[in-house]
PDB file of C-alpha atoms in Angstrom:
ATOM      1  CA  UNK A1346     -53.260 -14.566   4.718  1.00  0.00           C
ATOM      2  CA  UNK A1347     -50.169 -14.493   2.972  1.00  0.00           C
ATOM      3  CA  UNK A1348     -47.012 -13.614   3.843  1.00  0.00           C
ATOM      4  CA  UNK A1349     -45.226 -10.288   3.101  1.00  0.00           C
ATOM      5  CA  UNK A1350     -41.323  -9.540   3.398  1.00  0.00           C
ATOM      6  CA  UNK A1351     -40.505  -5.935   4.837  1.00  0.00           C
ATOM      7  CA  UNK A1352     -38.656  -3.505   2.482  1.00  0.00           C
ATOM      8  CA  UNK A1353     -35.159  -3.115   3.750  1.00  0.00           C
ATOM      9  CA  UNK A1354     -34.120   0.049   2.739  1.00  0.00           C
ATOM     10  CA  UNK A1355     -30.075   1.102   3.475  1.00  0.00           C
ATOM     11  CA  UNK A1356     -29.907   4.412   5.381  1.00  0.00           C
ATOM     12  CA  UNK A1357     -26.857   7.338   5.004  1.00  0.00           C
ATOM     13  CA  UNK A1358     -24.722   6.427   7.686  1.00  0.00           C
ATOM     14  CA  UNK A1359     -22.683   9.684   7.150  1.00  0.00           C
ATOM     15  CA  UNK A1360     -20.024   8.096   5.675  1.00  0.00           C
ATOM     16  CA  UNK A1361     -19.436   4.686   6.919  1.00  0.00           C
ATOM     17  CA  UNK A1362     -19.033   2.395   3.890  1.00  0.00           C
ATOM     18  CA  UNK A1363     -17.652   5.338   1.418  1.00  0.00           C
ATOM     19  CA  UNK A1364     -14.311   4.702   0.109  1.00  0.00           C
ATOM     20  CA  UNK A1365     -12.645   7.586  -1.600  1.00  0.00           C
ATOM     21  CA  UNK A1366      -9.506   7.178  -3.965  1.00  0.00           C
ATOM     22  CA  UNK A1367      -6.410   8.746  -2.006  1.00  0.00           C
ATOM     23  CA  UNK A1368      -5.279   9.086  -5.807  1.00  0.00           C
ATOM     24  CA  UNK A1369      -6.222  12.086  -7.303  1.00  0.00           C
ATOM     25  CA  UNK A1370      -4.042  12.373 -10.247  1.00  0.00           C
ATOM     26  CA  UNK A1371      -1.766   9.843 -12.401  1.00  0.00           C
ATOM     27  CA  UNK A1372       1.162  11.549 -15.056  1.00  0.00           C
ATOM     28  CA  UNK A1373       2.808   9.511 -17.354  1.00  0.00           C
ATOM     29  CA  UNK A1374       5.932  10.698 -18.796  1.00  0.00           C
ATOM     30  CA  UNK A1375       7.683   9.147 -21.680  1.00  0.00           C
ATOM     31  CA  UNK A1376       9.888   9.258 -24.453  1.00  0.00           C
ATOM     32  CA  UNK A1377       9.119   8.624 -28.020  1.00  0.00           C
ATOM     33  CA  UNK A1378      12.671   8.179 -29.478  1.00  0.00           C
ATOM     34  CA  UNK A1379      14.774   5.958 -26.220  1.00  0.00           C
ATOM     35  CA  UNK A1380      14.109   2.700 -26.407  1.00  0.00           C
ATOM     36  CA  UNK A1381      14.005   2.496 -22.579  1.00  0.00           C
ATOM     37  CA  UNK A1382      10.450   3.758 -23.202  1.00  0.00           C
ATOM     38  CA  UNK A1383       9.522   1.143 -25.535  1.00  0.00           C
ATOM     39  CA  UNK A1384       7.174  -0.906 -22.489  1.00  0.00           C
ATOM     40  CA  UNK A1385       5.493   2.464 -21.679  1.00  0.00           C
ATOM     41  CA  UNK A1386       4.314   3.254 -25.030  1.00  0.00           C
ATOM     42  CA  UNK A1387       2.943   0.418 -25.523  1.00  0.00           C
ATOM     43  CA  UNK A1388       0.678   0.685 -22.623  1.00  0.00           C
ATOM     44  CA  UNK A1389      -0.022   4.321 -23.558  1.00  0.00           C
ATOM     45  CA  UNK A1390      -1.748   2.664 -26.568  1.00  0.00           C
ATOM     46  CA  UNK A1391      -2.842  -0.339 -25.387  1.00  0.00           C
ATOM     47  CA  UNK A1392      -3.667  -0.658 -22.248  1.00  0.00           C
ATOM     48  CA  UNK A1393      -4.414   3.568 -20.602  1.00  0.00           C
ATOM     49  CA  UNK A1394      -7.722   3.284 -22.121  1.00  0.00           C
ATOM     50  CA  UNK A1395      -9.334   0.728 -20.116  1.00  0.00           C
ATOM     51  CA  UNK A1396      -7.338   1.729 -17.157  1.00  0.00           C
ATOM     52  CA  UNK A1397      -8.932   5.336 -17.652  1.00  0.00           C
ATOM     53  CA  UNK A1398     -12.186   4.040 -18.193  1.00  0.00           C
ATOM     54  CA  UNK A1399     -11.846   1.816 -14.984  1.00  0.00           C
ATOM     55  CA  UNK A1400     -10.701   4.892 -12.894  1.00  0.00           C
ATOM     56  CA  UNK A1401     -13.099   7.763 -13.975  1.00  0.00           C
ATOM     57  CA  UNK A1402     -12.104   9.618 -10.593  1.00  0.00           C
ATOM     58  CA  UNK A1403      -8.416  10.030 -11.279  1.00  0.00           C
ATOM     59  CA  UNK A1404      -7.259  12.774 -13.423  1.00  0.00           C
ATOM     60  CA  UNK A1405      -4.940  11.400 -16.509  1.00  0.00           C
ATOM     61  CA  UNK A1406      -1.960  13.113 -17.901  1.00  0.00           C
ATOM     62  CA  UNK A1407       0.487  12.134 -20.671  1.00  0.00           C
ATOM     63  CA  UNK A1408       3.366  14.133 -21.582  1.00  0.00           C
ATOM     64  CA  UNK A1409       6.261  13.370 -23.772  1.00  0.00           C
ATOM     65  CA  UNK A1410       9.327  14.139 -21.522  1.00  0.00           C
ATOM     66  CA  UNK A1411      12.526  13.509 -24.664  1.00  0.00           C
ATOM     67  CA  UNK A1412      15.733  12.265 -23.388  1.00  0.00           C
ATOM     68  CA  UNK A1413      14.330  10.893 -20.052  1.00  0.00           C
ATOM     69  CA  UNK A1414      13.423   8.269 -19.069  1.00  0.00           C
ATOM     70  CA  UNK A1415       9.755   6.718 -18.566  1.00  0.00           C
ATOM     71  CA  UNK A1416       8.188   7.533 -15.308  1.00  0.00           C
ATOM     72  CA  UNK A1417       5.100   7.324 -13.350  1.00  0.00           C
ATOM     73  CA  UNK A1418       4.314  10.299 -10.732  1.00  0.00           C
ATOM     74  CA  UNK A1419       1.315   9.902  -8.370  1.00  0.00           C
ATOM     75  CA  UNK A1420      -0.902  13.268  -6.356  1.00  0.00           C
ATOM     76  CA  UNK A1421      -2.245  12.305  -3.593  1.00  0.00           C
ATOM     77  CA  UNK A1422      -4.875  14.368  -1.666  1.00  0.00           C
ATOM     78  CA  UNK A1423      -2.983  14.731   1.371  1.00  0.00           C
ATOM     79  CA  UNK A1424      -0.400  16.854  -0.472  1.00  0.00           C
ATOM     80  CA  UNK A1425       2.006  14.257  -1.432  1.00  0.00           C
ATOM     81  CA  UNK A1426       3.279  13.156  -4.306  1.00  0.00           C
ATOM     82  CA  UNK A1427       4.927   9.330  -5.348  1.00  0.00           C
ATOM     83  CA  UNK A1428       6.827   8.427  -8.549  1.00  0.00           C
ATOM     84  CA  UNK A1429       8.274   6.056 -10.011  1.00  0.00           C
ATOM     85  CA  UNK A1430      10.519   4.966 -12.768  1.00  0.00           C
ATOM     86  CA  UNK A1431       8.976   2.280 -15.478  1.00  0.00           C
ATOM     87  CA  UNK A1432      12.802   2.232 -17.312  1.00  0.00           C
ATOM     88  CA  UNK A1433      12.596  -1.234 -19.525  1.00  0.00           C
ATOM     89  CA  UNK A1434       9.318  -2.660 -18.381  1.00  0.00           C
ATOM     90  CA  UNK A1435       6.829  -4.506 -20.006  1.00  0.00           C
ATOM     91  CA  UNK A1436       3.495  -2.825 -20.514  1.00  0.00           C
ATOM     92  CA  UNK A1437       2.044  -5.192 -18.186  1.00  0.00           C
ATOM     93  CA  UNK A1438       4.297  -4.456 -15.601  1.00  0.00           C
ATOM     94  CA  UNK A1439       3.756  -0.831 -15.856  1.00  0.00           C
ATOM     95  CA  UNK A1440       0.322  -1.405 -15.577  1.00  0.00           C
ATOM     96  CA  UNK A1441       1.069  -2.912 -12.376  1.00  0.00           C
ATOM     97  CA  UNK A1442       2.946   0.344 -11.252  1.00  0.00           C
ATOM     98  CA  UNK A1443       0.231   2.610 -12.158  1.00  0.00           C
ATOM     99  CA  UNK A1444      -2.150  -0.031 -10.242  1.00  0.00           C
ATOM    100  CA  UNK A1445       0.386  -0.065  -7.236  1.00  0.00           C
ATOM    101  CA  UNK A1446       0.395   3.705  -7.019  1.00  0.00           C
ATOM    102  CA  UNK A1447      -3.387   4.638  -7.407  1.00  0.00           C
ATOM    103  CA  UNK A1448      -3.766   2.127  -4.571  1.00  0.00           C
ATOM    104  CA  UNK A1449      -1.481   3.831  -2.510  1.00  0.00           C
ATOM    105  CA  UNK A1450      -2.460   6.049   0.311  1.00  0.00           C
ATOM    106  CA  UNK A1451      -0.035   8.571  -0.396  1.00  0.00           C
ATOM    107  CA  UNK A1452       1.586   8.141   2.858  1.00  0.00           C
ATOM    108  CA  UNK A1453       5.024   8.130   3.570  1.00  0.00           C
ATOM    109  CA  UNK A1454       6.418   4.546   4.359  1.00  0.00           C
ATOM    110  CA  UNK A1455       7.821   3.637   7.510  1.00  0.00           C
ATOM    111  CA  UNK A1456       8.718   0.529   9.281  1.00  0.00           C
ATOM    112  CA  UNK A1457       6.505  -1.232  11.736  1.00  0.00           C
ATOM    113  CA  UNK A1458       8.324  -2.084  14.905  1.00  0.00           C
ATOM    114  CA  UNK A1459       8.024  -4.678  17.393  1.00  0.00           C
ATOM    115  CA  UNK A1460       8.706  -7.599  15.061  1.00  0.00           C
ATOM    116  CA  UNK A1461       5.886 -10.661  15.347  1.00  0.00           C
ATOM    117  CA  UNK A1462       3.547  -9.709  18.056  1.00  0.00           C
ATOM    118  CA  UNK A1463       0.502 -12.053  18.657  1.00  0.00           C
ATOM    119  CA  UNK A1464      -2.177 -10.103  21.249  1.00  0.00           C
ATOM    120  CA  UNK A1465      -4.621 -12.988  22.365  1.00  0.00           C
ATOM    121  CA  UNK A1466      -7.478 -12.794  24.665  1.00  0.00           C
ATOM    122  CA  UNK A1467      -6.932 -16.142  26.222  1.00  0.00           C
ATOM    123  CA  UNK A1468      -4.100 -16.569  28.583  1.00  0.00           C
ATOM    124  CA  UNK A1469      -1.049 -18.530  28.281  1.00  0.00           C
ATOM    125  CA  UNK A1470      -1.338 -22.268  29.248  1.00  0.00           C
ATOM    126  CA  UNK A1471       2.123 -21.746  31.221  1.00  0.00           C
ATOM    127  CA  UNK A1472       0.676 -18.567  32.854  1.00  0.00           C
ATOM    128  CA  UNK A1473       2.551 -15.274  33.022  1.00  0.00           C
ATOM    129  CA  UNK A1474       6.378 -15.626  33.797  1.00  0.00           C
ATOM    130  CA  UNK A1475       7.702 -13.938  36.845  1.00  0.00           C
ATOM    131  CA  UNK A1476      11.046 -14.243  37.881  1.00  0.00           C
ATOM    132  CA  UNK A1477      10.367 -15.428  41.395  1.00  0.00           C
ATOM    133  CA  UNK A1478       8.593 -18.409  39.892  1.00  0.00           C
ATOM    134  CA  UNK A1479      10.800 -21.708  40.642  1.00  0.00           C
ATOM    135  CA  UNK A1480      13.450 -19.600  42.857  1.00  0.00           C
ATOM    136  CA  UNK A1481      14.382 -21.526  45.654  1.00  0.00           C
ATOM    137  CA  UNK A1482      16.432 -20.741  48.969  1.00  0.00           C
ATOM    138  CA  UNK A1483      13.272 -18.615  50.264  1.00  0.00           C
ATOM    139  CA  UNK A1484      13.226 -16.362  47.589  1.00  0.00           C
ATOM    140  CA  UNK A1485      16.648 -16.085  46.581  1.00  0.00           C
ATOM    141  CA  UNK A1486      17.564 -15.839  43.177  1.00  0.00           C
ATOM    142  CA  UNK A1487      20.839 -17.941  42.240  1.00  0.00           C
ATOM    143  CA  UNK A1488      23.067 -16.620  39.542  1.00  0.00           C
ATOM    144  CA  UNK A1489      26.033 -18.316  38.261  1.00  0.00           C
ATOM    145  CA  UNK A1490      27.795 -21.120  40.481  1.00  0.00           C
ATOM    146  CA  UNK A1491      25.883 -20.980  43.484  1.00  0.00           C
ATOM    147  CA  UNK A1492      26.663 -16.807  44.158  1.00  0.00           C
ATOM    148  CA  UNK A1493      23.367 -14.997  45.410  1.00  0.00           C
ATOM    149  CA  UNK A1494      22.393 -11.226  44.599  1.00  0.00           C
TER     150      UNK A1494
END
């Protein structure tokens, strides 16, 4: 009797494993005649398409903006909105901004406080310092030259 392998089918988990793009909108804003502008038409025409193609669920706008300089704005689905200003880059490196800002979550930044903290579920191989550990005259804590609190 042979063997037979069992179907594994993958079940809706209501929506565990669904990523959605916090992204829902790129506009690029240019300028055909400043020279500052020069990196961002070139990726208009070079290198937009296969970004658009590659990101079918983010809307795509491109309006010339004269006299300004190149920019970038992101609209996020929370509400907010990034941008940011592609003055003298490379089209590469604008492609790297527009990459950097549909990845973003839209959130504002803020700094992360407490500096390097390292949770572990093992404890220390010293053990957890108290400060009556190693105090000597019965419990007496010396400070200084020989003065006790």
């Amino acid at each position: 009797m042979p063997l037979q392998a069992l179907r594994a089918t993958s079940t809706a988990r209501n929506g565990v494993d669904a990523f959605i793009l916090q992204c829902k909108r790129l506009e690029f804003h240019y300028c055909d005649w400043a020279g500052s502008s020069k990196g961002m038409n070139a990726f208009l025409t070079h290198l937009l398409p296969q970004f658009t193609r590659a990101n079918p669920s983010i809307e795509m706008h491109v309006s010339p903006r004269p006299h300004t300089h190149p920019i970038i704005r992101a609209h996020y689905i929370n509400g907010r909105e990034k941008a940011i200003c592609v003055r003298n880059l490379e089209k590469e490196q604008v492609l790297k901004k527009a990459e950097l800002l549909r990845d973003a979550s839209g959130e504002k930044n803020y700094r992360v406080k407490g500096g390097r903290v390292v949770g572990s579920l093992n404890e220390g191989v010293r053990g957890v310092w108290d400060p009556f550990h190693g105090a000597r005259n019965g419990g007496e804590i010396l400070i200084g030259k020989g003065k006790r609190r």
